[in-house]
Amino acid sequence: MTSVAASTTEGPNRLDRRKARTRQALIDAAVRLIAEGRGERASIQEITEAADIGFGSFYNHFESKEQLFETASSEVLERWGRMIDRASAGIADPAEVFSVSLRLSARLSWTHPEVARFITGAGLDLLDAPGGLAPRAVRDIQAGQAAGQFSMADTEVALSAVAGGLIGLLRLHQRHPERVEESSVDELAEACLRLLGLPATKARRLARLPLPATEDW
Amino acid sequence: MTSVAASTTEGPNRLDRRKARTRQALIDAAVRLIAEGRGERASIQEITEAADIGFGSFYNHFESKEQLFETASSEVLERWGRMIDRASAGIADPAEVFSVSLRLSARLSWTHPEVARFITGAGLDLLDAPGGLAPRAVRDIQAGQAAGQFSMADTEVALSAVAGGLIGLLRLHQRHPERVEESSVDELAEACLRLLGLPATKARRLARLPLPATEDW
DNA sequence: ATTATCTATAGATCTATAGATAATGC
DNA sequence: ATTATCTATAGATCTATAGATAATGC
């Protein structure tokens, strides 16, 4: 047991790592293509060229384009969701959890521009995906309704409006970076809290609370 | 001048009308395909089959799929916009014009379900299109800002949130018709007015005003 | 006679796979 | 020896067009 990788039952070897790199190159290329808004339209040839791997290698990892895009989306949504969870851990008020989640998501514009572009590229389809902001916001909005803080009845409609606002801000930053700053993010959160039915004064206060520090991801 | 169509310089003849019918069949098929969410993915073959015309006839009318979809979108957006304009003609308050426009658009779910499905199929891409609700809402939101009624600064972000809310309601009605009624539409408008910064009481009143009668279109 | 539509097809592109090549395991 | 990657290609699909057929004009 002196050599770490001596045992045959032990972790990934060089071959496994090479395979994982190829797979990851495909996923990263897919994320870039979704970000460019041509997720479904790209051919497998384009994908493998963007990933800089041989054409045939595609089928070692995925059975179809759809499966690759599905995997790529899940991966980004998973990271996004974990970031939200870490930052909102320990916050009790659902309205504040919602506000923090949304503000962090809007700040992706500059903290993780490639994730932001993925979100704008995917659009409202993200509402159906089981990851990222959507399921967490549904949970928070419903908790806020149960607690009597939010008055808007249709959770799904509210969520869709919030997603529209988020995507709008991310797109604005992509087109005109100089027109978006931290206060724009807070203003979006404030407006969304008002939309949900929170009193304007409380919305204003909540949307300006200091944000928890977020480690890199 | 006893026979209406006698003069050779006069209006469309039978041939022109046949040509127009074929063109319209293509446009209608394109609208249906966009509504099904596979606007860009459909092949020309699928389009001509859906339109029930010969494959080659496509090229008598359009040079490419993109041109057809562009034309089809413009046509629907044009009708949608005219409906809004007719209904809001004579209303002075920009917040009320906005509210009426949005409520009529959300009612498309049952007044013109094929238009509603087109909107949900197209998604937030509609924000870039020069027709329909988007340019009119931009105008109203900016007028409301200038008049000091609306406090939200970024018009484009606000518009995107409103579009998200509208699409959310249309989608909800498509999936669960029993969960959407006229009051749901009014509630969406109320929430959007609050989002824009209107005081909650005024938002509530405005979103419940009687709607102008709209003739068919 | 003129014009639009339809059918058939050439050429381009795309997917999926087979077989050759390169990298790693043992 | 084993496993993954790469190159080459068969077969399917798609686009664009040519030429035949059908409808209308005059």
Short mmCIF file of C-alpha atoms (C1' of nucleotides) in Angstrom, two decimals:
data_model
loop_
_atom_site.label_atom_id
_atom_site.label_comp_id
_atom_site.label_asym_id
_atom_site.label_seq_id
_atom_site.Cartn_x
_atom_site.Cartn_y
_atom_site.Cartn_z
CA MET A 1 0.00 0.00 0.00
CA THR A 2 2.95 2.35 -0.40
CA SER A 3 1.94 3.35 -3.91
CA VAL A 4 -1.35 5.20 -3.90
CA ALA A 5 -2.65 3.83 -7.21
CA ALA A 6 -1.15 0.37 -6.84
CA SER A 7 -4.32 -1.49 -5.95
CA THR A 8 -6.42 -2.58 -8.92
CA THR A 9 -9.62 -1.81 -7.05
CA GLU A 10 -8.52 1.78 -6.56
CA GLY A 11 -9.71 5.02 -8.19
CA PRO A 12 -9.59 6.19 -11.78
CA ASN A 13 -6.44 5.44 -13.72
CA ARG A 14 -4.89 7.38 -16.57
CA LEU A 15 -7.24 5.80 -19.12
CA ASP A 16 -10.27 6.72 -17.06
CA ARG A 17 -9.03 10.27 -16.74
CA ARG A 18 -8.46 10.58 -20.47
CA LYS A 19 -11.98 9.31 -21.10
CA ALA A 20 -13.38 11.76 -18.58
CA ARG A 21 -11.52 14.64 -20.27
CA THR A 22 -13.01 13.78 -23.65
CA ARG A 23 -16.46 13.54 -22.18
CA GLN A 24 -16.03 16.87 -20.41
CA ALA A 25 -14.81 18.51 -23.61
CA LEU A 26 -18.06 17.46 -25.27
CA ILE A 27 -20.13 18.79 -22.38
CA ASP A 28 -18.29 22.10 -22.34
CA ALA A 29 -18.76 22.48 -26.08
CA ALA A 30 -22.47 21.77 -25.68
CA VAL A 31 -22.77 24.44 -22.98
CA ARG A 32 -21.06 26.95 -25.28
CA LEU A 33 -23.40 26.06 -28.14
CA ILE A 34 -26.47 26.44 -25.93
CA ALA A 35 -25.05 29.78 -24.79
CA GLU A 36 -24.81 30.86 -28.41
CA GLY A 37 -28.50 30.08 -28.77
CA ARG A 38 -28.07 27.21 -31.25
CA GLY A 39 -28.26 24.33 -28.86
CA GLU A 40 -30.50 22.08 -30.90
CA ARG A 41 -29.42 23.26 -34.32
CA ALA A 42 -25.74 22.34 -34.14
CA SER A 43 -24.68 19.14 -35.90
CA ILE A 44 -22.64 16.47 -34.17
CA GLN A 45 -19.81 17.42 -36.50
CA GLU A 46 -19.90 21.00 -35.21
CA ILE A 47 -20.00 19.77 -31.63
CA THR A 48 -16.97 17.52 -31.98
CA GLU A 49 -15.08 20.26 -33.80
CA ALA A 50 -15.90 22.74 -31.03
CA ALA A 51 -14.74 20.14 -28.49
CA ASP A 52 -11.64 19.42 -30.60
CA ILE A 53 -12.11 15.67 -30.59
CA GLY A 54 -12.56 13.13 -33.36
CA PHE A 55 -16.03 12.81 -34.81
CA GLY A 56 -16.49 9.15 -33.93
CA SER A 57 -15.56 9.66 -30.28
CA PHE A 58 -18.91 11.29 -29.74
CA TYR A 59 -20.61 7.91 -29.72
CA ASN A 60 -18.28 6.54 -27.08
CA HIS A 61 -19.96 8.91 -24.63
CA PHE A 62 -23.45 9.81 -25.83
CA GLU A 63 -26.06 8.11 -27.94
CA SER A 64 -27.49 11.29 -29.41
CA LYS A 65 -27.28 15.07 -29.41
CA GLU A 66 -30.32 15.23 -27.17
CA GLN A 67 -28.62 13.09 -24.55
CA LEU A 68 -25.52 15.29 -24.60
CA PHE A 69 -27.52 18.50 -24.26
CA GLU A 70 -29.55 16.97 -21.48
CA THR A 71 -26.37 16.00 -19.62
CA ALA A 72 -24.77 19.39 -20.21
CA SER A 73 -27.83 21.24 -18.91
CA SER A 74 -28.06 19.07 -15.82
CA GLU A 75 -24.45 19.73 -15.01
CA VAL A 76 -24.74 23.52 -15.16
CA LEU A 77 -28.04 23.52 -13.31
CA GLU A 78 -26.54 21.34 -10.61
CA ARG A 79 -23.65 23.75 -10.01
CA TRP A 80 -25.99 26.73 -10.07
CA GLY A 81 -28.32 25.11 -7.55
CA ARG A 82 -25.51 24.17 -5.20
CA MET A 83 -24.24 27.75 -5.20
CA ILE A 84 -27.70 28.97 -4.23
CA ASP A 85 -28.03 26.35 -1.52
CA ARG A 86 -24.67 27.17 0.03
CA ALA A 87 -25.37 30.89 0.09
CA SER A 88 -28.88 30.60 1.51
CA ALA A 89 -28.12 27.93 4.08
CA GLY A 90 -29.19 29.15 7.50
CA ILE A 91 -31.59 31.83 6.27
CA ALA A 92 -35.04 31.23 7.74
CA ASP A 93 -37.27 33.80 6.04
CA PRO A 94 -38.40 32.36 2.68
CA ALA A 95 -38.66 35.84 1.18
CA GLU A 96 -35.05 36.45 2.06
CA VAL A 97 -33.97 33.08 0.69
CA PHE A 98 -35.76 33.94 -2.52
CA SER A 99 -34.17 37.37 -2.68
CA VAL A 100 -30.66 36.04 -2.06
CA SER A 101 -31.14 33.28 -4.64
CA LEU A 102 -32.30 35.69 -7.29
CA ARG A 103 -29.60 38.26 -6.60
CA LEU A 104 -26.85 35.66 -6.77
CA SER A 105 -28.32 34.35 -10.00
CA ALA A 106 -28.38 37.81 -11.55
CA ARG A 107 -24.80 38.40 -10.47
CA LEU A 108 -23.74 35.42 -12.56
CA SER A 109 -23.45 38.04 -15.32
CA TRP A 110 -20.03 38.92 -14.02
CA THR A 111 -19.19 36.17 -11.52
CA HIS A 112 -19.75 33.34 -14.05
CA PRO A 113 -20.50 34.81 -17.46
CA GLU A 114 -20.48 31.40 -19.16
CA VAL A 115 -23.29 30.25 -16.85
CA ALA A 116 -25.16 33.50 -17.50
CA ARG A 117 -24.89 32.96 -21.26
CA PHE A 118 -26.11 29.40 -20.84
CA ILE A 119 -29.18 30.72 -19.02
CA THR A 120 -29.98 33.34 -21.64
CA GLY A 121 -29.41 30.77 -24.38
CA ALA A 122 -31.75 28.25 -22.81
CA GLY A 123 -34.48 30.82 -22.02
CA LEU A 124 -37.73 29.93 -20.32
CA ASP A 125 -37.23 26.23 -21.04
CA LEU A 126 -35.28 26.30 -17.80
CA LEU A 127 -38.57 26.47 -15.93
CA ASP A 128 -39.18 22.82 -16.74
CA ALA A 129 -35.70 21.68 -15.75
CA PRO A 130 -35.25 19.99 -12.37
CA GLY A 131 -32.34 22.13 -11.20
CA GLY A 132 -31.01 25.65 -10.85
CA LEU A 133 -33.18 28.45 -9.53
CA ALA A 134 -36.63 27.25 -10.64
CA PRO A 135 -37.39 24.44 -8.17
CA ARG A 136 -35.86 26.41 -5.30
CA ALA A 137 -37.85 29.53 -6.13
CA VAL A 138 -41.04 27.46 -6.31
CA ARG A 139 -40.29 26.15 -2.84
CA ASP A 140 -39.59 29.64 -1.46
CA ILE A 141 -42.59 31.27 -3.12
CA GLN A 142 -44.92 28.62 -1.76
CA ALA A 143 -43.40 28.90 1.71
CA GLY A 144 -43.89 32.67 1.49
CA GLN A 145 -47.49 32.17 0.47
CA ALA A 146 -48.08 29.77 3.36
CA ALA A 147 -46.55 32.31 5.74
CA GLY A 148 -48.86 35.01 4.38
CA GLN A 149 -46.02 37.15 3.06
CA PHE A 150 -46.78 36.72 -0.64
CA SER A 151 -50.18 37.41 -2.10
CA MET A 152 -49.79 36.26 -5.70
CA ALA A 153 -51.72 33.02 -6.07
CA ASP A 154 -50.24 31.30 -9.11
CA THR A 155 -46.78 30.14 -8.18
CA GLU A 156 -45.93 29.08 -11.71
CA VAL A 157 -46.94 32.39 -13.21
CA ALA A 158 -44.95 34.28 -10.59
CA LEU A 159 -41.93 32.06 -11.19
CA SER A 160 -42.15 32.60 -14.92
CA ALA A 161 -42.22 36.37 -14.44
CA VAL A 162 -39.20 36.21 -12.14
CA ALA A 163 -37.34 34.05 -14.66
CA GLY A 164 -38.22 36.56 -17.37
CA GLY A 165 -36.82 39.38 -15.27
CA LEU A 166 -33.64 37.46 -14.52
CA ILE A 167 -33.09 36.59 -18.16
CA GLY A 168 -33.81 40.19 -19.12
CA LEU A 169 -31.12 41.48 -16.79
CA LEU A 170 -28.58 38.90 -17.91
CA ARG A 171 -29.26 39.78 -21.54
CA LEU A 172 -29.01 43.48 -20.83
CA HIS A 173 -25.61 42.97 -19.27
CA GLN A 174 -24.45 40.92 -22.24
CA ARG A 175 -25.47 43.64 -24.68
CA HIS A 176 -24.69 46.73 -22.62
CA PRO A 177 -22.38 45.85 -19.70
CA GLU A 178 -22.15 49.49 -18.68
CA ARG A 179 -25.88 49.65 -17.98
CA VAL A 180 -25.86 46.92 -15.31
CA GLU A 181 -24.34 47.21 -11.85
CA GLU A 182 -24.90 45.72 -8.44
CA SER A 183 -27.74 48.12 -7.74
CA SER A 184 -29.51 46.93 -10.91
CA VAL A 185 -29.52 43.44 -9.47
CA ASP A 186 -30.96 44.65 -6.18
CA GLU A 187 -33.58 46.63 -8.04
CA LEU A 188 -34.65 43.52 -9.94
CA ALA A 189 -34.98 41.58 -6.70
CA GLU A 190 -36.96 44.41 -5.14
CA ALA A 191 -39.33 44.55 -8.11
CA CYS A 192 -39.82 40.77 -8.01
CA LEU A 193 -40.61 40.87 -4.30
CA ARG A 194 -43.21 43.55 -5.00
CA LEU A 195 -44.62 41.40 -7.79
CA LEU A 196 -45.01 38.56 -5.31
CA GLY A 197 -46.99 40.86 -3.04
CA LEU A 198 -44.48 41.94 -0.44
CA PRO A 199 -45.06 45.51 0.82
CA ALA A 200 -42.85 47.97 -1.08
CA THR A 201 -40.92 49.07 1.99
CA LYS A 202 -40.10 45.55 3.08
CA ALA A 203 -39.17 44.63 -0.50
CA ARG A 204 -36.77 47.55 -0.60
CA ARG A 205 -35.12 46.57 2.66
CA LEU A 206 -34.86 42.86 1.85
CA ALA A 207 -33.36 43.39 -1.57
CA ARG A 208 -30.54 45.45 -0.10
CA LEU A 209 -29.42 43.17 2.70
CA PRO A 210 -25.76 42.19 2.56
CA LEU A 211 -25.22 39.01 0.58
CA PRO A 212 -23.58 35.96 2.15
CA ALA A 213 -20.04 35.40 0.95
CA THR A 214 -19.92 32.69 -1.71
CA GLU A 215 -16.84 30.62 -2.27
CA ASP A 216 -15.89 29.76 -5.80
CA TRP A 217 -17.44 26.76 -7.47
CA MET B 1 -68.01 49.47 -65.73
CA THR B 2 -71.01 47.26 -65.12
CA SER B 3 -68.89 44.17 -64.38
CA VAL B 4 -66.70 44.68 -61.34
CA ALA B 5 -63.75 42.53 -62.43
CA ALA B 6 -63.96 43.37 -66.12
CA SER B 7 -61.04 45.76 -66.35
CA THR B 8 -57.61 44.12 -66.88
CA THR B 9 -55.95 46.63 -64.57
CA GLU B 10 -58.25 45.62 -61.75
CA GLY B 11 -57.64 43.58 -58.58
CA PRO B 12 -56.40 40.02 -58.05
CA ASN B 13 -57.72 37.41 -60.42
CA ARG B 14 -58.31 33.72 -59.79
CA LEU B 15 -54.64 32.88 -60.36
CA ASP B 16 -53.53 35.51 -57.87
CA ARG B 17 -56.00 34.17 -55.35
CA ARG B 18 -54.78 30.61 -55.79
CA LYS B 19 -51.21 31.76 -55.31
CA ALA B 20 -52.21 33.69 -52.20
CA ARG B 21 -53.96 30.62 -50.80
CA THR B 22 -50.85 28.48 -51.22
CA ARG B 23 -48.72 31.13 -49.59
CA GLN B 24 -51.13 31.43 -46.70
CA ALA B 25 -51.19 27.65 -46.23
CA LEU B 26 -47.42 27.78 -45.79
CA ILE B 27 -47.64 30.62 -43.31
CA ASP B 28 -50.37 28.91 -41.30
CA ALA B 29 -48.35 25.71 -41.18
CA ALA B 30 -45.31 27.67 -39.99
CA VAL B 31 -47.36 29.26 -37.21
CA ARG B 32 -48.56 25.84 -36.10
CA LEU B 33 -45.01 24.49 -36.10
CA ILE B 34 -43.75 27.43 -34.04
CA ALA B 35 -46.67 26.82 -31.67
CA GLU B 36 -45.54 23.23 -31.27
CA GLY B 37 -42.13 24.53 -30.24
CA ARG B 38 -40.24 23.13 -33.22
CA GLY B 39 -40.12 26.23 -35.35
CA GLU B 40 -36.54 25.99 -36.48
CA ARG B 41 -36.22 22.23 -36.38
CA ALA B 42 -38.89 21.33 -38.93
CA SER B 43 -37.68 20.44 -42.41
CA ILE B 44 -39.14 22.05 -45.52
CA GLN B 45 -40.64 18.68 -46.31
CA GLU B 46 -42.52 18.67 -43.01
CA ILE B 47 -43.69 22.21 -43.60
CA THR B 48 -45.11 21.50 -47.05
CA GLU B 49 -46.77 18.35 -45.79
CA ALA B 50 -48.35 20.26 -42.91
CA ALA B 51 -49.50 22.87 -45.42
CA ASP B 52 -50.70 20.11 -47.78
CA ILE B 53 -48.95 21.51 -50.83
CA GLY B 54 -46.31 20.08 -53.16
CA PHE B 55 -42.75 20.22 -51.94
CA GLY B 56 -41.44 22.33 -54.82
CA SER B 57 -44.11 24.99 -54.39
CA PHE B 58 -42.32 26.17 -51.29
CA TYR B 59 -39.72 27.90 -53.42
CA ASN B 60 -42.32 29.78 -55.41
CA HIS B 61 -43.01 31.78 -52.28
CA PHE B 62 -40.00 31.75 -49.97
CA GLU B 63 -36.28 31.44 -50.43
CA SER B 64 -35.63 29.65 -47.15
CA LYS B 65 -37.21 28.36 -43.97
CA GLU B 66 -35.91 31.39 -42.11
CA GLN B 67 -37.72 33.73 -44.49
CA LEU B 68 -40.99 31.82 -44.04
CA PHE B 69 -40.75 31.83 -40.26
CA GLU B 70 -39.89 35.51 -40.29
CA THR B 71 -42.93 36.24 -42.43
CA ALA B 72 -45.19 34.04 -40.31
CA SER B 73 -44.06 35.72 -37.09
CA SER B 74 -44.56 39.18 -38.50
CA GLU B 75 -48.07 38.35 -39.56
CA VAL B 76 -49.17 37.09 -36.15
CA LEU B 77 -47.42 39.94 -34.34
CA GLU B 78 -49.08 42.44 -36.64
CA ARG B 79 -52.58 41.12 -35.85
CA TRP B 80 -51.79 40.97 -32.15
CA GLY B 81 -50.53 44.55 -32.17
CA ARG B 82 -53.54 45.87 -34.05
CA MET B 83 -55.87 44.24 -31.54
CA ILE B 84 -54.02 45.98 -28.70
CA ASP B 85 -54.07 49.31 -30.50
CA ARG B 86 -57.79 49.17 -31.22
CA ALA B 87 -58.64 48.28 -27.63
CA SER B 88 -56.41 50.92 -26.06
CA ALA B 89 -57.26 53.74 -28.45
CA GLY B 90 -58.45 56.73 -26.46
CA ILE B 91 -56.96 55.69 -23.12
CA ALA B 92 -54.67 58.43 -21.85
CA ASP B 93 -53.03 56.95 -18.75
CA PRO B 94 -49.99 54.89 -19.87
CA ALA B 95 -50.37 52.58 -16.86
CA GLU B 96 -53.91 51.80 -17.94
CA VAL B 97 -52.89 51.29 -21.57
CA PHE B 98 -50.25 48.88 -20.35
CA SER B 99 -52.72 47.07 -18.12
CA VAL B 100 -55.31 46.72 -20.87
CA SER B 101 -52.69 45.53 -23.36
CA LEU B 102 -51.40 42.88 -21.01
CA ARG B 103 -54.83 41.65 -19.97
CA LEU B 104 -55.99 41.32 -23.56
CA SER B 105 -52.80 39.47 -24.39
CA ALA B 106 -53.30 37.04 -21.53
CA ARG B 107 -56.90 36.46 -22.58
CA LEU B 108 -55.64 35.20 -25.93
CA SER B 109 -55.52 31.85 -24.12
CA TRP B 110 -59.20 31.45 -24.82
CA THR B 111 -60.03 34.20 -27.33
CA HIS B 112 -57.36 33.10 -29.82
CA PRO B 113 -55.67 29.93 -28.58
CA GLU B 114 -53.62 29.52 -31.77
CA VAL B 115 -52.03 32.93 -31.16
CA ALA B 116 -51.44 32.01 -27.53
CA ARG B 117 -49.67 28.82 -28.54
CA PHE B 118 -47.57 30.77 -31.03
CA ILE B 119 -46.48 33.07 -28.21
CA THR B 120 -45.57 30.25 -25.85
CA GLY B 121 -43.78 28.45 -28.67
CA ALA B 122 -41.72 31.51 -29.58
CA GLY B 123 -40.87 32.39 -25.96
CA LEU B 124 -38.75 35.35 -24.98
CA ASP B 125 -37.44 35.72 -28.53
CA LEU B 126 -40.55 37.80 -29.03
CA LEU B 127 -38.86 40.59 -27.08
CA ASP B 128 -36.66 41.28 -30.09
CA ALA B 129 -39.48 41.21 -32.62
CA PRO B 130 -40.80 44.54 -33.91
CA GLY B 131 -44.47 43.80 -33.29
CA GLY B 132 -47.01 42.50 -30.81
CA LEU B 133 -46.94 43.54 -27.17
CA ALA B 134 -43.23 44.23 -26.71
CA PRO B 135 -42.74 47.58 -28.52
CA ARG B 136 -46.04 48.88 -27.19
CA ALA B 137 -45.23 47.90 -23.62
CA VAL B 138 -41.82 49.59 -23.94
CA ARG B 139 -43.58 52.76 -25.02
CA ASP B 140 -46.08 52.59 -22.15
CA ILE B 141 -43.52 51.72 -19.51
CA GLN B 142 -41.31 54.61 -20.56
CA ALA B 143 -44.26 57.00 -20.61
CA GLY B 144 -45.18 55.80 -17.13
CA GLN B 145 -41.61 56.38 -15.98
CA ALA B 146 -41.62 59.88 -17.45
CA ALA B 147 -44.91 60.61 -15.68
CA GLY B 148 -43.43 59.42 -12.40
CA GLN B 149 -45.88 56.52 -12.02
CA PHE B 150 -43.35 53.72 -12.48
CA SER B 151 -40.20 53.47 -10.43
CA MET B 152 -38.38 50.56 -12.03
CA ALA B 153 -35.48 51.97 -13.99
CA ASP B 154 -34.57 49.34 -16.56
CA THR B 155 -37.36 49.22 -19.10
CA GLU B 156 -35.97 46.17 -20.84
CA VAL B 157 -35.68 44.18 -17.64
CA ALA B 158 -39.20 45.12 -16.64
CA LEU B 159 -40.50 44.19 -20.07
CA SER B 160 -38.77 40.85 -19.94
CA ALA B 161 -40.34 40.09 -16.55
CA VAL B 162 -43.77 41.02 -17.85
CA ALA B 163 -43.26 38.82 -20.91
CA GLY B 164 -42.20 35.99 -18.62
CA GLY B 165 -45.36 36.41 -16.58
CA LEU B 166 -47.55 36.49 -19.67
CA ILE B 167 -45.95 33.38 -21.13
CA GLY B 168 -46.25 31.68 -17.75
CA LEU B 169 -49.97 32.31 -17.63
CA LEU B 170 -50.53 31.21 -21.23
CA ARG B 171 -48.59 28.02 -20.55
CA LEU B 172 -50.49 27.36 -17.36
CA HIS B 173 -53.76 27.64 -19.25
CA GLN B 174 -52.53 25.26 -21.93
CA ARG B 175 -51.55 22.65 -19.35
CA HIS B 176 -54.31 23.18 -16.80
CA PRO B 177 -57.22 25.14 -18.31
CA GLU B 178 -59.23 24.78 -15.12
CA ARG B 179 -56.64 26.72 -13.13
CA VAL B 180 -56.90 29.92 -15.20
CA GLU B 181 -59.87 32.27 -15.26
CA GLU B 182 -60.48 35.95 -15.91
CA SER B 183 -59.45 36.84 -12.38
CA SER B 184 -56.07 35.11 -12.94
CA VAL B 185 -55.46 37.48 -15.83
CA ASP B 186 -56.31 40.48 -13.71
CA GLU B 187 -54.07 39.21 -10.95
CA LEU B 188 -51.17 38.93 -13.38
CA ALA B 189 -51.72 42.51 -14.53
CA GLU B 190 -51.92 43.70 -10.92
CA ALA B 191 -48.67 41.94 -10.06
CA CYS B 192 -46.92 43.41 -13.09
CA LEU B 193 -48.07 46.90 -12.20
CA ARG B 194 -46.67 46.41 -8.70
CA LEU B 195 -43.44 45.17 -10.24
CA LEU B 196 -43.24 48.39 -12.24
CA GLY B 197 -43.58 50.37 -9.03
CA LEU B 198 -47.22 51.38 -8.98
CA PRO B 199 -48.69 51.57 -5.44
CA ALA B 200 -50.45 48.31 -4.57
CA THR B 201 -53.86 49.93 -4.15
CA LYS B 202 -53.72 51.66 -7.50
CA ALA B 203 -52.43 48.52 -9.15
CA ARG B 204 -55.38 46.60 -7.75
CA ARG B 205 -57.88 49.15 -9.01
CA LEU B 206 -56.33 49.54 -12.47
CA ALA B 207 -56.11 45.82 -13.12
CA ARG B 208 -59.82 45.39 -12.48
CA LEU B 209 -61.22 48.16 -14.68
CA PRO B 210 -63.71 47.00 -17.30
CA LEU B 211 -62.01 46.08 -20.55
CA PRO B 212 -62.94 47.81 -23.80
CA ALA B 213 -64.98 45.63 -26.12
CA THR B 214 -62.82 44.13 -28.85
CA GLU B 215 -64.25 43.15 -32.18
CA ASP B 216 -62.99 40.00 -33.79
CA TRP B 217 -59.84 40.04 -35.87
"C1'" DA C 1 -50.16 31.23 -73.92
"C1'" DT C 2 -49.05 31.96 -69.38
"C1'" DT C 3 -48.45 30.88 -64.70
"C1'" DA C 4 -48.42 28.02 -60.55
"C1'" DT C 5 -48.13 23.58 -58.72
"C1'" DC C 6 -46.39 19.03 -58.49
"C1'" DT C 7 -43.08 15.03 -59.01
"C1'" DA C 8 -38.59 13.39 -59.46
"C1'" DT C 9 -33.84 13.81 -58.60
"C1'" DA C 10 -28.92 15.55 -58.15
"C1'" DG C 11 -25.91 17.10 -54.83
"C1'" DA C 12 -24.97 18.41 -50.15
"C1'" DT C 13 -25.09 17.39 -45.41
"C1'" DC C 14 -25.76 14.61 -41.47
"C1'" DT C 15 -25.82 10.34 -38.57
"C1'" DA C 16 -24.11 6.06 -37.19
"C1'" DT C 17 -20.74 2.55 -37.60
"C1'" DA C 18 -16.69 -0.24 -38.98
"C1'" DG C 19 -11.96 -0.70 -38.95
"C1'" DA C 20 -7.36 1.43 -38.24
"C1'" DT C 21 -4.44 3.88 -35.07
"C1'" DA C 22 -2.76 5.49 -30.67
"C1'" DA C 23 -2.50 5.32 -25.64
"C1'" DT C 24 -2.43 2.91 -21.43
"C1'" DG C 25 -2.53 -1.37 -18.28
"C1'" DC C 26 -0.28 -5.10 -16.46
"C1'" DA D 1 -3.67 -7.10 -24.21
"C1'" DT D 2 -7.01 -3.81 -23.58
"C1'" DT D 3 -9.35 0.39 -24.26
"C1'" DA D 4 -10.30 4.92 -26.29
"C1'" DT D 5 -9.76 7.82 -30.09
"C1'" DC D 6 -9.55 8.83 -34.84
"C1'" DT D 7 -10.44 8.45 -39.98
"C1'" DA D 8 -13.20 6.91 -43.60
"C1'" DT D 9 -17.54 5.78 -45.40
"C1'" DA D 10 -22.34 3.75 -46.19
"C1'" DG D 11 -26.90 5.05 -45.86
"C1'" DA D 12 -30.37 8.35 -44.60
"C1'" DT D 13 -32.14 12.86 -44.88
"C1'" DC D 14 -32.44 17.42 -46.50
"C1'" DT D 15 -32.21 21.34 -49.86
"C1'" DA D 16 -32.64 23.31 -54.22
"C1'" DT D 17 -33.84 22.82 -58.95
"C1'" DA D 18 -35.35 20.99 -63.49
"C1'" DG D 19 -38.97 19.43 -66.15
"C1'" DA D 20 -43.76 17.65 -66.40
"C1'" DT D 21 -48.51 18.54 -65.31
"C1'" DA D 22 -52.55 21.21 -64.15
"C1'" DA D 23 -55.10 25.56 -63.82
"C1'" DT D 24 -56.26 30.00 -65.46
"C1'" DG D 25 -56.12 34.17 -68.74
"C1'" DC D 26 -57.37 36.10 -72.89
#
